[in-house]
Amino acid sequence: AINVLYQEKCQTHPFRSIFLWFHFQRARAVTSHSEKVVDLCRRLRPVAPSCGLMRVGDEFDGGYLVPVDFEGIKHCFSGGVGPTSSFERHLWDEFRIRSFLADASVDRPEQGLKGYTFDKKFLGAQNIDDFMTMASWMTKRLPQNYKNDLILQLDIEGADFDVMRVLPDECLRKFRIVILEVHAFDRIFAEDGMNEFMASFGALLDGFFPVHLHVNNWCGFATQDGISLPRVLEISFLRKDRDTGTRFLNRYPHPLDRPNLPYMDDLVLPELFWRG
């Protein structure tokens, strides 16, 4: 329709042709990018893992739905230390999975936590001052030629983009389970934001199945071109060699979902992400 309008106006009003050409190109670019946003959301459609899901950590904020595939895992790398460490406590108490924690904004994890090692460092894109890369942290804490699979959990207020962008593929493949709290997910509405997202998480999407998504109810949604996206999106991943990925989760919210803030209603994941 826009192309027909452009041709008709150019024939009757030649001096408007440049403006109409620009308008047509802009409309086409907006449509094209909106399609990319939709395609990415559909690529994040959660797979129903054959091992099932369980809630690890608190009933509310700090708890995540995780595939029940812990056999052989001995360590979790957990970036971002909050007032409670219920996720790491649960891993230790039930599965004897030891956690490596890192956060320069606190002096130590919560009192009484067992089964952990703490580094007072932020995670980032380079090793400088109070920052370290994920790869250098893994080298520091794991024995040389370590073979067992790992868990990665990141809630680092948006720094996950930098951390994941520079994570080598050989390091990423060591993780069986990855849990991310992606801040400013709605940045993909912009072309450069989409490029940034794919540069940071493209390898993760290639090698892992999303198995659960949850909207953080503190931050709500952003809407553009009729598409609503969570501003903060929690995503659990399982490495593809652990499952066939032939079944999808078709019910949201998940029965184990809980609002991050209990005094506010939970937010429902838009159907764009999970309807076939």
Coordinates of C-alpha atoms in Angstrom, one line a residue:
A1 CA 0.0 0.0 0.0
I2 CA 2.8 2.4 0.8
N3 CA 4.5 1.6 -2.5
V4 CA 1.3 2.3 -4.5
L5 CA 0.9 5.6 -2.6
Y6 CA 4.5 6.5 -3.4
Q7 CA 4.1 5.8 -7.1
E8 CA 0.8 7.7 -7.4
K9 CA 2.1 10.8 -5.6
C10 CA 5.2 10.8 -7.6
Q11 CA 3.2 10.9 -10.8
T12 CA 0.9 13.7 -9.7
H13 CA 3.3 15.7 -7.5
P14 CA 6.8 15.2 -8.7
F15 CA 8.2 17.7 -6.2
R16 CA 7.1 15.5 -3.4
S17 CA 8.9 12.4 -4.6
I18 CA 11.9 12.8 -2.4
F19 CA 9.8 13.2 0.8
L20 CA 7.6 10.3 -0.2
W21 CA 10.6 8.1 -1.0
F22 CA 12.1 8.8 2.4
H23 CA 8.7 8.1 4.1
F24 CA 8.5 4.8 2.3
Q25 CA 12.0 3.7 3.2
R26 CA 11.5 4.6 6.8
A27 CA 8.2 2.7 7.0
R28 CA 9.8 -0.3 5.4
A29 CA 12.7 -0.2 7.8
V30 CA 10.4 0.0 10.8
T31 CA 8.4 -3.0 9.6
S32 CA 11.6 -5.0 8.9
H33 CA 13.0 -4.4 12.4
S34 CA 9.6 -5.2 14.0
E35 CA 9.8 -8.5 12.2
K36 CA 13.2 -9.1 13.7
V37 CA 11.9 -8.4 17.2
V38 CA 9.1 -10.9 16.7
D39 CA 11.5 -13.5 15.3
L40 CA 13.8 -13.2 18.3
C41 CA 10.9 -13.5 20.7
R42 CA 9.8 -16.7 18.9
R43 CA 13.3 -18.0 19.0
L44 CA 13.1 -17.7 22.8
R45 CA 10.0 -19.9 22.9
P46 CA 10.6 -22.2 25.9
V47 CA 11.2 -25.9 25.4
A48 CA 9.6 -28.3 27.9
P49 CA 12.7 -30.3 29.1
S50 CA 12.2 -34.0 29.5
C51 CA 13.8 -33.7 33.0
G52 CA 11.2 -31.3 34.2
L53 CA 11.6 -28.0 36.1
M54 CA 11.9 -27.2 39.8
R55 CA 12.1 -23.9 41.7
V56 CA 15.6 -23.3 43.2
G57 CA 15.9 -20.5 45.7
D58 CA 13.3 -18.2 47.4
E59 CA 9.6 -18.4 46.8
F60 CA 9.8 -14.9 45.4
D61 CA 12.7 -12.7 44.2
G62 CA 15.9 -14.8 44.1
G63 CA 14.2 -18.0 43.0
Y64 CA 14.4 -19.4 39.5
L65 CA 12.9 -22.3 37.6
V66 CA 15.7 -24.7 36.7
P67 CA 15.8 -27.9 34.7
V68 CA 16.2 -30.9 37.0
D69 CA 19.5 -32.1 35.5
F70 CA 22.0 -31.8 38.3
E71 CA 23.8 -35.2 38.2
G72 CA 27.5 -34.7 37.9
I73 CA 27.4 -31.0 38.5
K74 CA 29.7 -29.9 41.4
H75 CA 30.0 -26.1 40.9
C76 CA 27.9 -23.0 40.1
F77 CA 29.3 -19.7 39.1
S78 CA 26.9 -17.0 40.5
G79 CA 27.5 -13.3 39.7
G80 CA 25.7 -10.7 41.8
V81 CA 25.2 -11.1 45.5
G82 CA 22.0 -9.8 47.0
P83 CA 20.8 -9.6 50.7
T84 CA 20.0 -13.3 50.6
S85 CA 21.7 -16.2 48.8
S86 CA 18.7 -18.6 48.7
F87 CA 19.6 -19.9 45.2
E88 CA 23.1 -20.9 46.3
R89 CA 21.9 -22.2 49.7
H90 CA 19.4 -24.5 48.0
L91 CA 22.0 -25.9 45.6
W92 CA 24.3 -26.7 48.5
D93 CA 21.7 -28.1 50.9
E94 CA 19.9 -30.4 48.3
F95 CA 22.5 -31.2 45.7
R96 CA 25.9 -30.4 47.4
I97 CA 26.7 -28.0 44.5
R98 CA 29.3 -25.5 45.6
S99 CA 28.9 -21.9 44.4
F100 CA 31.5 -19.4 43.4
L101 CA 30.1 -15.9 44.1
A102 CA 31.4 -12.5 42.9
D103 CA 30.3 -9.0 43.7
A104 CA 32.4 -6.0 44.6
S105 CA 29.5 -4.1 46.1
V106 CA 29.3 -6.3 49.2
D107 CA 31.9 -7.6 51.6
R108 CA 30.5 -11.1 51.9
P109 CA 27.3 -13.2 51.2
E110 CA 24.7 -13.5 53.9
Q111 CA 25.6 -14.9 57.3
G112 CA 25.4 -18.6 57.6
L113 CA 25.7 -19.5 53.9
K114 CA 27.7 -22.7 53.4
G115 CA 29.4 -24.3 50.4
Y116 CA 30.7 -21.2 48.7
T117 CA 33.8 -19.2 47.7
F118 CA 33.5 -15.5 47.4
D119 CA 35.4 -13.0 45.2
K120 CA 35.0 -9.3 45.9
K121 CA 34.9 -8.4 42.2
F122 CA 32.5 -7.2 39.6
L123 CA 32.1 -9.2 36.4
G124 CA 32.8 -7.3 33.2
A125 CA 34.3 -7.2 29.8
Q126 CA 37.9 -6.9 30.9
N127 CA 40.3 -7.5 33.9
I128 CA 40.8 -4.1 35.4
D129 CA 40.5 -2.6 38.9
D130 CA 37.5 -4.2 40.5
F131 CA 36.4 -6.1 37.4
M132 CA 37.2 -9.5 36.0
T133 CA 36.0 -11.5 33.0
M134 CA 34.0 -14.7 33.3
A135 CA 36.9 -16.6 31.7
S136 CA 39.5 -15.3 34.1
W137 CA 37.2 -16.2 37.1
M138 CA 36.7 -19.7 35.8
T139 CA 40.5 -20.1 35.3
K140 CA 41.1 -18.9 38.9
R141 CA 38.6 -21.2 40.6
L142 CA 38.6 -24.4 38.5
P143 CA 41.4 -27.0 38.4
Q144 CA 43.2 -27.1 35.0
N145 CA 41.4 -29.3 32.5
Y146 CA 38.2 -29.5 34.6
K147 CA 35.7 -31.8 33.0
N148 CA 32.5 -31.6 34.9
D149 CA 29.6 -29.5 33.7
L150 CA 28.7 -26.3 35.5
I151 CA 25.8 -23.9 36.3
L152 CA 25.9 -20.2 35.5
Q153 CA 23.6 -17.8 37.2
L154 CA 23.9 -14.0 36.5
D155 CA 21.9 -11.2 38.0
I156 CA 24.3 -8.3 37.5
E157 CA 22.1 -5.4 36.6
G158 CA 22.7 -5.3 32.9
A159 CA 26.4 -6.1 33.0
D160 CA 25.5 -9.5 31.6
F161 CA 25.7 -8.0 28.1
D162 CA 29.4 -7.2 28.5
V163 CA 30.1 -10.5 30.3
M164 CA 28.5 -12.7 27.8
R165 CA 29.9 -10.8 24.8
V166 CA 33.5 -11.6 25.7
L167 CA 32.9 -15.1 27.0
P168 CA 34.8 -17.6 24.8
D169 CA 32.8 -20.4 23.3
E170 CA 34.9 -23.1 25.0
C171 CA 34.0 -21.5 28.4
L172 CA 30.3 -21.3 27.5
R173 CA 30.2 -25.0 26.6
K174 CA 31.3 -25.9 30.1
F175 CA 28.0 -24.8 31.4
R176 CA 25.0 -27.2 31.3
I177 CA 22.5 -24.8 32.8
V178 CA 22.5 -21.0 32.4
I179 CA 20.1 -18.7 34.3
L180 CA 20.1 -15.0 33.3
E181 CA 18.2 -12.0 34.5
V182 CA 18.4 -9.9 31.3
H183 CA 18.0 -6.2 32.2
A184 CA 16.7 -3.7 29.6
F185 CA 15.6 -6.5 27.3
D186 CA 13.4 -4.0 25.5
R187 CA 16.5 -2.4 24.1
I188 CA 16.0 -4.8 21.1
F189 CA 13.3 -2.3 19.9
A190 CA 16.3 -0.4 18.5
E191 CA 18.5 -1.7 15.7
D192 CA 21.7 -1.2 17.7
G193 CA 20.1 -2.8 20.7
M194 CA 19.2 -5.8 18.7
N195 CA 22.7 -6.0 17.4
E196 CA 24.1 -5.7 20.9
F197 CA 21.8 -8.5 22.1
M198 CA 22.8 -10.9 19.4
A199 CA 26.5 -10.1 19.9
S200 CA 26.1 -11.0 23.6
F201 CA 23.7 -13.9 23.5
G202 CA 23.8 -15.2 20.0
A203 CA 26.1 -18.1 20.9
L204 CA 23.9 -18.9 23.9
L205 CA 20.8 -19.2 21.7
D206 CA 22.8 -21.4 19.2
G207 CA 24.0 -23.9 21.8
F208 CA 21.2 -23.9 24.4
F209 CA 17.4 -24.3 24.6
P210 CA 15.4 -21.7 26.5
V211 CA 13.4 -23.8 29.0
H212 CA 11.7 -21.1 31.0
L213 CA 10.9 -17.4 30.9
H214 CA 9.6 -15.2 33.6
V215 CA 8.8 -11.4 33.7
N216 CA 10.2 -9.5 36.6
N217 CA 7.1 -7.7 38.0
W218 CA 9.1 -4.8 39.3
C219 CA 9.9 -3.3 35.9
G220 CA 6.8 -4.0 33.8
F221 CA 6.6 -3.8 30.0
A222 CA 7.6 -1.5 27.1
T223 CA 5.4 -1.3 24.0
Q224 CA 6.3 -0.3 20.5
D225 CA 4.6 -0.9 17.2
G226 CA 2.0 -3.0 19.0
I227 CA 4.7 -5.3 20.5
S228 CA 5.0 -5.6 24.3
L229 CA 8.4 -6.7 25.8
P230 CA 9.4 -7.2 29.4
R231 CA 12.0 -4.7 30.6
V232 CA 13.6 -7.4 32.7
L233 CA 13.3 -11.0 31.6
E234 CA 14.5 -14.0 33.5
I235 CA 15.6 -16.9 31.2
S236 CA 16.7 -20.4 32.1
F237 CA 18.7 -22.3 29.5
L238 CA 19.7 -26.0 29.1
R239 CA 22.5 -27.0 26.8
K240 CA 21.2 -28.7 23.6
D241 CA 23.0 -31.9 24.0
R242 CA 21.0 -32.6 27.2
D243 CA 17.6 -32.6 25.5
T244 CA 15.9 -33.1 22.1
G245 CA 14.0 -29.9 22.2
T246 CA 11.0 -31.4 20.5
R247 CA 8.3 -30.2 22.9
F248 CA 7.3 -26.7 23.9
L249 CA 5.8 -25.2 27.1
N250 CA 2.3 -24.1 26.1
R251 CA 1.1 -22.9 29.5
Y252 CA 2.0 -19.6 31.1
P253 CA 2.4 -18.6 33.8
H254 CA 4.1 -21.8 34.9
P255 CA 2.5 -23.4 38.1
L256 CA 5.8 -22.8 39.9
D257 CA 6.1 -19.1 38.9
R258 CA 5.9 -16.5 41.6
P259 CA 6.1 -12.7 41.5
N260 CA 9.5 -11.2 42.3
L261 CA 7.7 -8.7 44.6
P262 CA 5.0 -10.5 46.5
Y263 CA 2.9 -7.3 47.2
M264 CA 2.5 -6.8 43.4
D265 CA 0.6 -9.0 40.9
D266 CA 2.8 -11.3 38.8
L267 CA 3.1 -10.3 35.1
V268 CA 2.1 -12.8 32.4
L269 CA 4.6 -13.5 29.7
P270 CA 3.2 -12.2 26.4
E271 CA 1.8 -14.9 24.2
L272 CA 4.2 -13.9 21.5
F273 CA 6.9 -15.8 23.3
W274 CA 5.1 -19.1 23.8
R275 CA 2.2 -19.5 21.4
G276 CA 2.9 -21.6 18.4

